[in-house]
CSV table of C-alpha atoms and ligand atoms in Angstrom, one decimal:
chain,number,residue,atom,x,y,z
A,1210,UNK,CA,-14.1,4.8,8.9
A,1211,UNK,CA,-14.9,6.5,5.8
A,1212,UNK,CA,-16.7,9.0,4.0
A,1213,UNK,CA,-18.7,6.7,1.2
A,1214,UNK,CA,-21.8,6.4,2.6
A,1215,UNK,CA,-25.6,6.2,1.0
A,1216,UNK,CA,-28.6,9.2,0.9
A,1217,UNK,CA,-31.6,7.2,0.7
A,1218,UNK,CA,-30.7,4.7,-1.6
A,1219,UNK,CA,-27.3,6.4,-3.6
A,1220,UNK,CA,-24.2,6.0,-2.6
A,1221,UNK,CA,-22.3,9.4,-2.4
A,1222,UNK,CA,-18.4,10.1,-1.6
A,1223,UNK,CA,-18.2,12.9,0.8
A,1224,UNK,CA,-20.7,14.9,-0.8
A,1225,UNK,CA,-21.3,13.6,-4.5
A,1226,UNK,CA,-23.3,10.9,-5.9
A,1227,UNK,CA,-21.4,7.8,-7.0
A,1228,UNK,CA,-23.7,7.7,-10.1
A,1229,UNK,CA,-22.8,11.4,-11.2
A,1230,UNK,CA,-19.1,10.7,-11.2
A,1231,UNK,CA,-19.6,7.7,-13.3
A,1232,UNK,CA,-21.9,9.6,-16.1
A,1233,UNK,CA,-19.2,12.5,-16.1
A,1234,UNK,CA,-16.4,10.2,-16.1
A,1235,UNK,CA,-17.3,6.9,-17.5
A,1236,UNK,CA,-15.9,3.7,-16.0
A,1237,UNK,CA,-14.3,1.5,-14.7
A,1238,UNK,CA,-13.6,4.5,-12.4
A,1239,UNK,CA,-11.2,4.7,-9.4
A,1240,UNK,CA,-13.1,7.4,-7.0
A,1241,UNK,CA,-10.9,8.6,-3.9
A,1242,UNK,CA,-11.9,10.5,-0.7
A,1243,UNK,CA,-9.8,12.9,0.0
A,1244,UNK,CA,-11.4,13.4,3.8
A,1245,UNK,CA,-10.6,10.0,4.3
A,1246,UNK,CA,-7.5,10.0,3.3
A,1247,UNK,CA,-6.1,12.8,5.6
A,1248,UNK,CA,-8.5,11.3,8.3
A,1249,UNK,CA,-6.5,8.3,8.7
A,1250,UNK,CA,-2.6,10.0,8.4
A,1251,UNK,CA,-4.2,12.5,10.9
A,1252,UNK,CA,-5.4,9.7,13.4
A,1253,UNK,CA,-2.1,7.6,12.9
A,1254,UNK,CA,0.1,11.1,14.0
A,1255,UNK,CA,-1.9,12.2,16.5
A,1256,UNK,CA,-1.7,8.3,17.9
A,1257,UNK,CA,2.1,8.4,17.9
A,1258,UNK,CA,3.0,12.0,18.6
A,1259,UNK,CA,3.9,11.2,22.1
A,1260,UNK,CA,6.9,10.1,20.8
A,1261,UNK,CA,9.8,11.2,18.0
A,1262,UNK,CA,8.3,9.7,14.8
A,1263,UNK,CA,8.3,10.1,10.9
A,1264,UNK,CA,5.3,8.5,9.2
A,1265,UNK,CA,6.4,7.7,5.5
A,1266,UNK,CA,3.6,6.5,3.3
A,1267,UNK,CA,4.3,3.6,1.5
A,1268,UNK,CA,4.4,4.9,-2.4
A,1269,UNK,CA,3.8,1.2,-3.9
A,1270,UNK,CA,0.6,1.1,-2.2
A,1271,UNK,CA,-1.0,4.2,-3.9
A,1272,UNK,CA,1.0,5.9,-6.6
A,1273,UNK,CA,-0.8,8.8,-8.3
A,1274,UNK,CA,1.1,12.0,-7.8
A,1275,UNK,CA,-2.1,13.8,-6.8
A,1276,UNK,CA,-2.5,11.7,-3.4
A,1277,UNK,CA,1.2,11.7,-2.6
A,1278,UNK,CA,1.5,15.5,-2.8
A,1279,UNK,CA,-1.7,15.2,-0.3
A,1280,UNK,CA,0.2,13.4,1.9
A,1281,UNK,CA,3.6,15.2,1.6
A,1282,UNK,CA,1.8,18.4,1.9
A,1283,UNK,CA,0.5,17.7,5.0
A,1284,UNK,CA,3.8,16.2,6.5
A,1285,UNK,CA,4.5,12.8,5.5
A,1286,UNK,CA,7.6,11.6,4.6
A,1287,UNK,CA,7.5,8.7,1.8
A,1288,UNK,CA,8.6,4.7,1.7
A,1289,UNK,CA,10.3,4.1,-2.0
A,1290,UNK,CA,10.8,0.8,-2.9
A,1291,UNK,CA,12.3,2.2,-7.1
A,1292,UNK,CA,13.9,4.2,-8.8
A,1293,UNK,CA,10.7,5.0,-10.6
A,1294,UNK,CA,9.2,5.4,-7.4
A,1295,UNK,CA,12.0,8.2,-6.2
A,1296,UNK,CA,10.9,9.7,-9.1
A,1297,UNK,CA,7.6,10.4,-8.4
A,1298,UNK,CA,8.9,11.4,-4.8
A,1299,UNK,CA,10.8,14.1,-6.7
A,1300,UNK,CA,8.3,15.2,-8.6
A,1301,UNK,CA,5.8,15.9,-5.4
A,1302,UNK,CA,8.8,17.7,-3.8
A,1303,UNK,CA,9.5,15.6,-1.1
A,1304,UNK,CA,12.3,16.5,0.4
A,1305,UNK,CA,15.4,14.0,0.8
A,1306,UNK,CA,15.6,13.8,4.0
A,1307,UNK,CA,11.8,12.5,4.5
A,1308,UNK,CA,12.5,9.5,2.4
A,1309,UNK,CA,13.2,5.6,3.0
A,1310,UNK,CA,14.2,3.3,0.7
A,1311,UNK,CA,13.6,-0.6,0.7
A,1312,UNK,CA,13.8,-3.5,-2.0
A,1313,UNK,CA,15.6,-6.5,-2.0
A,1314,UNK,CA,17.0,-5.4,-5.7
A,1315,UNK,CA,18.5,-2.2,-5.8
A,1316,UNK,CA,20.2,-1.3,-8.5
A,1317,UNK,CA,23.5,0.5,-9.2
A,1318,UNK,CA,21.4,3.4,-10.7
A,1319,UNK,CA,18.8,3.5,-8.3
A,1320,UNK,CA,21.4,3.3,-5.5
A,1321,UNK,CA,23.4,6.0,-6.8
A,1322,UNK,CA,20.3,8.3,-7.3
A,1323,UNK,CA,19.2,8.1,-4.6
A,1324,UNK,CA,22.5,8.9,-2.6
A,1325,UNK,CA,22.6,11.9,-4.8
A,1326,UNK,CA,19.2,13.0,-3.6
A,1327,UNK,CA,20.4,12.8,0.2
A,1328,UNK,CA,17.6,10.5,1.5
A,1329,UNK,CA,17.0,9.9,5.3
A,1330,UNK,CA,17.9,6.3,4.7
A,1331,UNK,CA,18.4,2.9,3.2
A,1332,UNK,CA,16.6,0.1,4.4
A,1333,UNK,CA,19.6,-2.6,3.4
A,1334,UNK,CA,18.2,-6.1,2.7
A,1335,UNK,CA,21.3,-8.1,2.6
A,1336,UNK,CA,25.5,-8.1,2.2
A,1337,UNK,CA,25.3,-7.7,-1.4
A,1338,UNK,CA,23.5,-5.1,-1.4
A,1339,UNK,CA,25.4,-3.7,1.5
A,1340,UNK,CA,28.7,-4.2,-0.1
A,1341,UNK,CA,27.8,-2.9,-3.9
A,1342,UNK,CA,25.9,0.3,-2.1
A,1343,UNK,CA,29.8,0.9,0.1
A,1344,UNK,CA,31.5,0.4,-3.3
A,1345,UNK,CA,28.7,3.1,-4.7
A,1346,UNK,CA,29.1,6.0,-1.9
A,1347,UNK,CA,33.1,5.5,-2.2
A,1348,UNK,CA,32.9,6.5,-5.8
A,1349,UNK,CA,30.5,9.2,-5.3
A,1350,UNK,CA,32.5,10.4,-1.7
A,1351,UNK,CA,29.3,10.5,0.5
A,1352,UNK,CA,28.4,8.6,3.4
A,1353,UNK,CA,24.9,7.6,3.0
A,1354,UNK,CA,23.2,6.5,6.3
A,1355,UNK,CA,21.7,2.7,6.4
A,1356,UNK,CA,19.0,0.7,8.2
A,1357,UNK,CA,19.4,-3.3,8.1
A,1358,UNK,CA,16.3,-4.6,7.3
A,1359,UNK,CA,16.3,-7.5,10.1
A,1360,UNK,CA,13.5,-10.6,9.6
A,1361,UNK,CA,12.4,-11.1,13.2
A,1362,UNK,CA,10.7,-14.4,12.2
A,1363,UNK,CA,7.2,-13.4,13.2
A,1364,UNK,CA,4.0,-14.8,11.9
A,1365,UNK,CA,2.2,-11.6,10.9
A,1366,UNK,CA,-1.1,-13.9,11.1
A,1367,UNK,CA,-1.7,-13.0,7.6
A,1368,UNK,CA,-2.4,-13.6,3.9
A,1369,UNK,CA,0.9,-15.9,2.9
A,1370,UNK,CA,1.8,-13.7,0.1
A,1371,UNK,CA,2.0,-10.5,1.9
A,1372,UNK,CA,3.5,-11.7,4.9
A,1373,UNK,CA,7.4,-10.5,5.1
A,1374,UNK,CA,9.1,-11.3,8.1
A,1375,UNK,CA,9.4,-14.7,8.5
A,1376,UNK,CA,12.5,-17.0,7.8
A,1377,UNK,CA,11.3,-18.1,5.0
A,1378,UNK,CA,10.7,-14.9,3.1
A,1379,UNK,CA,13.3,-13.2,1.0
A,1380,UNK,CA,12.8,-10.0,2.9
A,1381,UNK,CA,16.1,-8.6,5.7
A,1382,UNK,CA,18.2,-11.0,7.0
A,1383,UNK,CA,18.9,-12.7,10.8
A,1384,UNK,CA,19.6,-11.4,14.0
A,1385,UNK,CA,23.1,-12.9,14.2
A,1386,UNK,CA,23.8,-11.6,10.4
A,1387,UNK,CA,22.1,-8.3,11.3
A,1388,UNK,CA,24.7,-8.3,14.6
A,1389,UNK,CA,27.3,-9.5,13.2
A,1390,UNK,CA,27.4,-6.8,10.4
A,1391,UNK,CA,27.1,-4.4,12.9
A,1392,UNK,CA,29.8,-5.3,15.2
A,1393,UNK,CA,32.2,-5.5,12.0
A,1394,UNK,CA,31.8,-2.8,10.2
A,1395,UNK,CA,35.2,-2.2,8.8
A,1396,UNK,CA,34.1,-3.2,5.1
A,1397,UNK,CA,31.2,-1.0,5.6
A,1398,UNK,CA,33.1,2.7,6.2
A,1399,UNK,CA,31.6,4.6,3.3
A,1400,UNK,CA,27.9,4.0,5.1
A,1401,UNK,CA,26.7,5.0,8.3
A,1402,UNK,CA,24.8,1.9,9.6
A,1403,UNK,CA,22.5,3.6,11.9
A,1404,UNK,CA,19.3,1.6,12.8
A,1405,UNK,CA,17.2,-1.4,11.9
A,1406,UNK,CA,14.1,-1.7,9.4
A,1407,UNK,CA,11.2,-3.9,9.6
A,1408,UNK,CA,8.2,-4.7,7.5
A,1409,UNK,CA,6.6,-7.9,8.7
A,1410,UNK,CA,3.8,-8.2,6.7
A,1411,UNK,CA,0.6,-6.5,5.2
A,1412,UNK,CA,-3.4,-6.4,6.6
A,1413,UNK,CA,-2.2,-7.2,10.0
A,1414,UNK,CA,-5.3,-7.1,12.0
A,1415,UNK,CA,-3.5,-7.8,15.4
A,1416,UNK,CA,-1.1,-5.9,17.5
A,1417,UNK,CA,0.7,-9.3,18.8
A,1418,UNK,CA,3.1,-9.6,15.6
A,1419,UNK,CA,4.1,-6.3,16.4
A,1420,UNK,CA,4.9,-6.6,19.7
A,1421,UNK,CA,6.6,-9.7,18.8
A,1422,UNK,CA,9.1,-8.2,16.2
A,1423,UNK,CA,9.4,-5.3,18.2
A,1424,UNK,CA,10.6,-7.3,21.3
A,1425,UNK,CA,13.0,-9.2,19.0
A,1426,UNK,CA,14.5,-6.0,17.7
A,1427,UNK,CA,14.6,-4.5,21.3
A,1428,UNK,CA,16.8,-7.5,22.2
A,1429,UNK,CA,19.3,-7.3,19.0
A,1430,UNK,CA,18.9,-3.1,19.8
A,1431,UNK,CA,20.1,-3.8,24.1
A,1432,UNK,CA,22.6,-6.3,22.9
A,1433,UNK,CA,24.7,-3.6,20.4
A,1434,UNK,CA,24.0,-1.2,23.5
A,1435,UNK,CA,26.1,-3.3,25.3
A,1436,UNK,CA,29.0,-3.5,23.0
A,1437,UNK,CA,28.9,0.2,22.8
A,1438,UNK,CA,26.8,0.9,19.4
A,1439,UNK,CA,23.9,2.9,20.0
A,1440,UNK,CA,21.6,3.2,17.2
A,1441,UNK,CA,19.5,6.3,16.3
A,1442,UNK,CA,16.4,4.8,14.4
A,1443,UNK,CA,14.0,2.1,14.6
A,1444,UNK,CA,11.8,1.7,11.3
A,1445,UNK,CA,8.5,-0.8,12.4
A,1446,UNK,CA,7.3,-0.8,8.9
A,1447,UNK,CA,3.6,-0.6,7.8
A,1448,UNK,CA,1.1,-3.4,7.6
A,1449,UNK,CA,-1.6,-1.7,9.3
A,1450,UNK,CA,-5.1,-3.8,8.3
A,1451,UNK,CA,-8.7,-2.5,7.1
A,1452,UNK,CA,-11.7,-3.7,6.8
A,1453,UNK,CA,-12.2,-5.4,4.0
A,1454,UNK,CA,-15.6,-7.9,5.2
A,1455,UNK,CA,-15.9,-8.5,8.8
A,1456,UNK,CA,-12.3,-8.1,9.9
A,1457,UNK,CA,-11.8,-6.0,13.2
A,1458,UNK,CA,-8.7,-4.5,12.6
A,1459,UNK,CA,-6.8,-2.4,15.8
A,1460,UNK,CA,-7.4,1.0,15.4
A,1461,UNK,CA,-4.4,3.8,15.3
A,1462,UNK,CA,-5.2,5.0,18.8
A,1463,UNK,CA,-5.4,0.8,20.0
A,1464,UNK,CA,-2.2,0.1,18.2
A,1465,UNK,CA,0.0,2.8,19.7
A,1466,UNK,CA,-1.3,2.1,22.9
A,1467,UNK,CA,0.2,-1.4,22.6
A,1468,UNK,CA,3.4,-0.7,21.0
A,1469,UNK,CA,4.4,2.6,22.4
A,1470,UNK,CA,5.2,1.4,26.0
A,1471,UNK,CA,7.8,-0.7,24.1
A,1472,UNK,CA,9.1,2.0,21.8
A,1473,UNK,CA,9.4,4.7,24.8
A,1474,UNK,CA,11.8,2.6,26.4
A,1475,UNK,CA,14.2,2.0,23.3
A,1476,UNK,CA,14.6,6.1,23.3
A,1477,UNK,CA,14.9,6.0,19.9
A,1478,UNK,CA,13.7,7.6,16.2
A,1479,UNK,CA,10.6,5.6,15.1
A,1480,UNK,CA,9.5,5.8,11.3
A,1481,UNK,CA,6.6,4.1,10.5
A,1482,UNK,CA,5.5,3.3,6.9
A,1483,UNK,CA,1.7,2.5,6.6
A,1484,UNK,CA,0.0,2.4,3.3
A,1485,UNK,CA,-3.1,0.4,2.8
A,1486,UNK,CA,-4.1,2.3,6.2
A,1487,UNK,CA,-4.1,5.4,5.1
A,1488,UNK,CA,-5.6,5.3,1.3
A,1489,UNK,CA,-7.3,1.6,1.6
A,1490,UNK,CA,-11.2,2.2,2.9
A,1491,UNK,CA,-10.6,6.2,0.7
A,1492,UNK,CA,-11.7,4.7,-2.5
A,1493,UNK,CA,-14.0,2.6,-4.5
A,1494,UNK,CA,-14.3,1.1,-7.5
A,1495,UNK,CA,-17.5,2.4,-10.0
A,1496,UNK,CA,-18.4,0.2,-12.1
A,1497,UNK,CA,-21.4,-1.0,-14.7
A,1498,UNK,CA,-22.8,-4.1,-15.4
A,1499,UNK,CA,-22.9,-4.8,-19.2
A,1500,UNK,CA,-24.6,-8.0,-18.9
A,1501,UNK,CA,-26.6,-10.2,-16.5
A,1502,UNK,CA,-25.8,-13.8,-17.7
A,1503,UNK,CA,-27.8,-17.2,-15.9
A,1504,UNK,CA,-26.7,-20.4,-16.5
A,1505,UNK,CA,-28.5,-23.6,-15.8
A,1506,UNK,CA,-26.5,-23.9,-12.6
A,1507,UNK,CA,-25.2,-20.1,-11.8
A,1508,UNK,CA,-25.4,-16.2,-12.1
A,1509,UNK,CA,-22.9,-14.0,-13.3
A,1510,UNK,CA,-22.7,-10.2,-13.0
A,1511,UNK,CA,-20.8,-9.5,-16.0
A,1512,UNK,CA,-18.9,-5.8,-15.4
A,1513,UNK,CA,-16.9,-3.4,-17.4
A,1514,UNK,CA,-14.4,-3.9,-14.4
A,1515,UNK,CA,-11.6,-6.7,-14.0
A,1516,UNK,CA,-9.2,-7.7,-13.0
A,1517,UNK,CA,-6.5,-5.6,-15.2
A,1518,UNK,CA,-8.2,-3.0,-12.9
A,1519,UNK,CA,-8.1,-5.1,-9.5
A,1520,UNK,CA,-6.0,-7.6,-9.2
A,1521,UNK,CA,-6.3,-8.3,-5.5
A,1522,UNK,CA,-9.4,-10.6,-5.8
A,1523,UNK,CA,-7.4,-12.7,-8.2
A,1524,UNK,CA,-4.0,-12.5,-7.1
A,1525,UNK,CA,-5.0,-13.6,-3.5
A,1526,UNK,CA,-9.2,-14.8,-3.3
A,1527,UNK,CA,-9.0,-11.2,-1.5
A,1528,UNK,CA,-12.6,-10.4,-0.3
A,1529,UNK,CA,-14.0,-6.6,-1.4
A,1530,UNK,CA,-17.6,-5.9,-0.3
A,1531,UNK,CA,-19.5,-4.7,-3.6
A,1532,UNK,CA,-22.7,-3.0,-3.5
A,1533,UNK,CA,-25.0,-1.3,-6.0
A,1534,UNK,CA,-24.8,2.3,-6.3
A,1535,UNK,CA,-28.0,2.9,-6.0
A,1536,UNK,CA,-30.3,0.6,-4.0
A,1537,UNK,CA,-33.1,-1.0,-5.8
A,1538,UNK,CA,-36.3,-1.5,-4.0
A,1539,UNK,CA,-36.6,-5.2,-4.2
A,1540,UNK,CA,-32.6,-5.4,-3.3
A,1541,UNK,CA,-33.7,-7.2,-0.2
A,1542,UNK,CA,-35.9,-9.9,-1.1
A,1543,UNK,CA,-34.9,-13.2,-0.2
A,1544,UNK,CA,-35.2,-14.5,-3.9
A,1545,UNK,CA,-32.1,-12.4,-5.2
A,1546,UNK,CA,-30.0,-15.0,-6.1
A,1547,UNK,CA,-25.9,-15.5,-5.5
A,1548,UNK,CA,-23.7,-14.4,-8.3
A,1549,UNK,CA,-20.1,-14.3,-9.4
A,1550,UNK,CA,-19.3,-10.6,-10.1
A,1551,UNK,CA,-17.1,-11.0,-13.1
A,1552,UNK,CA,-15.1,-9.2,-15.7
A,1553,UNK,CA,-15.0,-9.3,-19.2
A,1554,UNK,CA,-11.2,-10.9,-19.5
A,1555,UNK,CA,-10.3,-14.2,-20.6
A,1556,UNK,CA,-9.8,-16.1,-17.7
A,1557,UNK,CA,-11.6,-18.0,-15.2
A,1558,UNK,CA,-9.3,-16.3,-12.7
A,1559,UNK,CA,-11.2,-13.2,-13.4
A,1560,UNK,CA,-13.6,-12.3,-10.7
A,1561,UNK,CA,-14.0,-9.2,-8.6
A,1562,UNK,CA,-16.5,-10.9,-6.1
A,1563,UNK,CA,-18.1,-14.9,-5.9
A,1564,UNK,CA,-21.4,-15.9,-4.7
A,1565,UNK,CA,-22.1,-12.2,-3.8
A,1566,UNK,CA,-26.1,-11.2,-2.9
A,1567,UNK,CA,-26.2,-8.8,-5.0
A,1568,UNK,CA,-29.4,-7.5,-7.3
A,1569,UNK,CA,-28.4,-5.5,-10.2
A,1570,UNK,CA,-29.7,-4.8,-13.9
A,1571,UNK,CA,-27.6,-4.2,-17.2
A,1572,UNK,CA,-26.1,-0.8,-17.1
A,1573,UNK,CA,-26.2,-0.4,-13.3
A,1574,UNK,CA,-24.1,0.5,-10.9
A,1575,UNK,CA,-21.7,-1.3,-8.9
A,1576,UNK,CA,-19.2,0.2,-5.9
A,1577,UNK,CA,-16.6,-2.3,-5.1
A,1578,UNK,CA,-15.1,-0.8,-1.8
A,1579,UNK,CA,-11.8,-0.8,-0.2
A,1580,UNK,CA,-10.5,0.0,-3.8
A,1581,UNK,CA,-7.7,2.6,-3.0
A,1582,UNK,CA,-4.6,0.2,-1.7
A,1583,UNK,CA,-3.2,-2.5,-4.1
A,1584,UNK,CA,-5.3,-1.5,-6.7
A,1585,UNK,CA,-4.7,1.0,-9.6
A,1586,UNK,CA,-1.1,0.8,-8.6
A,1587,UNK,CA,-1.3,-2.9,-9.5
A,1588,UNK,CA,-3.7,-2.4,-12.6
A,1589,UNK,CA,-2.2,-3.5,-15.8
A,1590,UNK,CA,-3.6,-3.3,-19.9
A,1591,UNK,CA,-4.0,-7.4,-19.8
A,1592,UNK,CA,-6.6,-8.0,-22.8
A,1593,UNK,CA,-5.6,-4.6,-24.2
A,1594,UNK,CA,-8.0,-2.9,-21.7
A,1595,UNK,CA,-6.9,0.8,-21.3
A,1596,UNK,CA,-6.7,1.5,-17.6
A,1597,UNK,CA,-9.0,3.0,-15.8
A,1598,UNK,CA,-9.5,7.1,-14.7
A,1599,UNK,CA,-8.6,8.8,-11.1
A,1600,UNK,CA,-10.9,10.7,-9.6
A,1601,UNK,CA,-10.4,12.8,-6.0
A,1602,UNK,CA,-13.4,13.7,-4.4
A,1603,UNK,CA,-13.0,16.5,-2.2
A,1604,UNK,CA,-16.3,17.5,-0.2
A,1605,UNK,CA,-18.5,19.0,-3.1
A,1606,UNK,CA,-15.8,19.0,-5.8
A,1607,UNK,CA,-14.2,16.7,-8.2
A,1608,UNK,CA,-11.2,16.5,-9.8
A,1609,UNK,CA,-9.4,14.2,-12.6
A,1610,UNK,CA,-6.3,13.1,-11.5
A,1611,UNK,CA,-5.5,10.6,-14.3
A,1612,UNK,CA,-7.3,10.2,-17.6
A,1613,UNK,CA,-8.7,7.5,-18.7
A,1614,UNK,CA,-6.3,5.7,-21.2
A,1615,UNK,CA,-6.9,5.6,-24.8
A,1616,UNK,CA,-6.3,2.5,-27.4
A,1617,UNK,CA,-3.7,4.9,-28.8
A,1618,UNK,CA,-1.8,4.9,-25.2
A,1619,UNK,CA,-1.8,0.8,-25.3
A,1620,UNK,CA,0.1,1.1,-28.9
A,1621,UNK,CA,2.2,4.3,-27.7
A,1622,UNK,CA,5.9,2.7,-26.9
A,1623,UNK,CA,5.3,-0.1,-29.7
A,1624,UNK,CA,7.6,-0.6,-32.6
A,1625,UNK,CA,6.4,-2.8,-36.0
A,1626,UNK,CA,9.3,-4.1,-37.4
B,707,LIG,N1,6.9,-1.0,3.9
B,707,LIG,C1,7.4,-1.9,3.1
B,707,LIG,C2,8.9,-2.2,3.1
B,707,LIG,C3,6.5,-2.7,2.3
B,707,LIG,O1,7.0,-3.7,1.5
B,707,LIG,C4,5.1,-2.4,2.4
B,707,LIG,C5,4.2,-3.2,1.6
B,707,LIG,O2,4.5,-4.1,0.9
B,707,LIG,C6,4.7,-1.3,3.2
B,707,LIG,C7,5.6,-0.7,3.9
B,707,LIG,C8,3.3,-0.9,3.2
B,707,LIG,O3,2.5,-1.9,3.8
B,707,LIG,P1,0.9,-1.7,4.2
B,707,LIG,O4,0.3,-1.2,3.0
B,707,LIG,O5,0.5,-3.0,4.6
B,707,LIG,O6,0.9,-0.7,5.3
């Protein structure tokens, strides 16, 4: 569900033309939806408020200040995975006590600030961690309170790159390292181990994995019960899927229903930590075609888009649906042929869509959807391209909320020596 949707033949967002933004902005342009935004936090409460939960949007996933101040405005706690990103946390004025930290690389610094900031908790990835972040709160006399992130071993049925919680990952650690840390926690006094984390993967379409890790944490949770440690929290991580092409991903209502029954009975905090749910279908990237180029044996749709702007298409053959943004009449004949949707950088790896059935003419429009999760936030200056504007769209108004970037900025922190 989303709010880009075509008038006749133009696409709009909410209640602006697609085509308008691009003449007032320029492009490659990032175009978010605010409706859709607070839509899907709103359905994703509401679908767990039957219960004691803190939804904490996953920062990484979409990083412009505008968009977490959105969400933190409205209630959401946030999922750091930085220093950097703690910052930006700060900045939006989330409070300390609605913020969760995971990485499997913490550093002293980022440890210490964010004990100083008093967040709600540390997901702790392994004993290193958990030993340097003891030696940490000693010296600064606090106690900061801890989740282990424990690796159920699930197969989240996903992507392999953005599945987490399998053996073979580098993400949490075991359930008889994750008990055994528990049950001797003498080394441990300066933190306050107090519930388990788990992130088991991204664009989970299916509530199975879930249930899965969720019955494997249930057991290690009933097992401490036993020896008399009852934790407070259960984190389930985010992972929530989209739809990207023809995927039929659970909706928020669907996936509570599943895992809830399962939850209830633990009797615990839940903290949730969805990202690509909330801000994936809420925007699009605009963007024109420079040049329409046949070969003897192919068509490419050159754009002023690539893959410094999204990488996702590259990084893992992910699938975005692009359409014009603004239908031509003879979009549907059955002559238009296939096309690689390319960008203008220097390597065959850079494609935003293949053998797409597409019809556009130089110095159209294209919309490539799904554009608001794993995209600016992963956007880069490769081939000295300047990176991209923000825009939020919010019913009939506009608003920048990040400039384009010059060829000054690209030169900005650079020294000739
Ligand atoms: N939590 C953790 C620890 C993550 O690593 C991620 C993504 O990598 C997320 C939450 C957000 O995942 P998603 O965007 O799939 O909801």
């Amino acid at each position: 569900m989303h709010y880009f949707k075509y008038k006749g033949k133009t696409l709009f967002c909410e209640n602006i033309s697609v085509a308008k933004l691009m003449d007032k902005y320029g492009t490659p342009l990032f175009i978010y939806s605010q409706k859709t935004i607070l839509d899907h936090f709103n359905k994703l409460k509401k679908a767990f408020s039957s219960i004691d939960a803190l939804i904490c949007y996953s920062v990484k996933v979409n990083s412009n200040i505008c968009i977490l101040n959105l969400l933190t405005k409205k209630g959401s706690g946030l999922d750091i995975v930085s220093g950097g990103e703690l910052f930006l946390a700060k900045q939006v004025g989330c409070p300390g006590k609605k913020i969760v930290y995971a990485s499997v690389g913490k550093t002293d610094k980022e440890i210490k600030d964010a004990i100083n900031y008093e967040i709600l908790m540390f997901n702790v990835e392994s004993i290193p961690e958990l030993k340097r972040m003891n030696r940490i709160a000693r010296q600064l006399k606090k106690k900061p309170k801890v989740a282990l992130r424990f690796n159920p071993n699930v197969d989240a049925k996903t992507h392999k790159y953005i599945t987490t919680g399998k053996k073979e990952n580098k993400f949490g650690m075991d359930e008889e390292t994750v008990k055994k840390l528990i049950l001797n926690n003498q080394d441990y006094s300066y933190l306050d181990i107090v519930g388990l984390h788990m992130h088991i993967g991204s664009q989970i379409t299916q509530s199975s994995p879930y249930i899965n890790a969720i019955k494997n944490a249930a057991r290690l949770i009933n097992f401490l019960k036993k020896q008399g440690i009852a934790l407070k929290y259960l984190n389930i991580g985010g992972g929530l899927g989209i739809i990207y092409d023809k995927e039929k991903p659970q909706t928020a209502k669907a996936f509570a229903k599943k895992v809830l029954p399962l939850l209830k009975k633990l009797k615990l905090k839940i903290i949730l930590e969805p990202g690509r749910f909330i801000v994936g279908n809420a925007g699009i990237l605009a963007s024109k075609v420079t040049y329409v180029k046949e070969t003897r044996t192919k068509k490419f749709i050159i754009v002023d888009a690539a893959m410094n702007d999204l990488l996702r298409p590259s990084l893992y053959g992910a699938y975005h649906n692009i359409m014009p943004v603004v239908k031509s009449a003879n979009n549907k004949q059955k002559s238009i042929k296939k096309a690689d949707v390319v960008g203008p950088i220097c390597e065959s790896g850079d494609f935003l869509g293949k053998d797409r059935l597409i019809n556009v003419e130089e110095s159209e429009g294209i919309a490539v959807f799904a554009a608001g999760a794993y995209a600016f936030s992963m956007s880069s200056n490769y081939n000295s391209r300047p990176r991209a504007a923000e825009v939020l769209v919010r019913g009939s108004r506009d608003y920048l909320i990040r400039k384009r970037e010059t060829y000054k900025d690209l030169i900005n922190k650079e020294i000739i020596v």
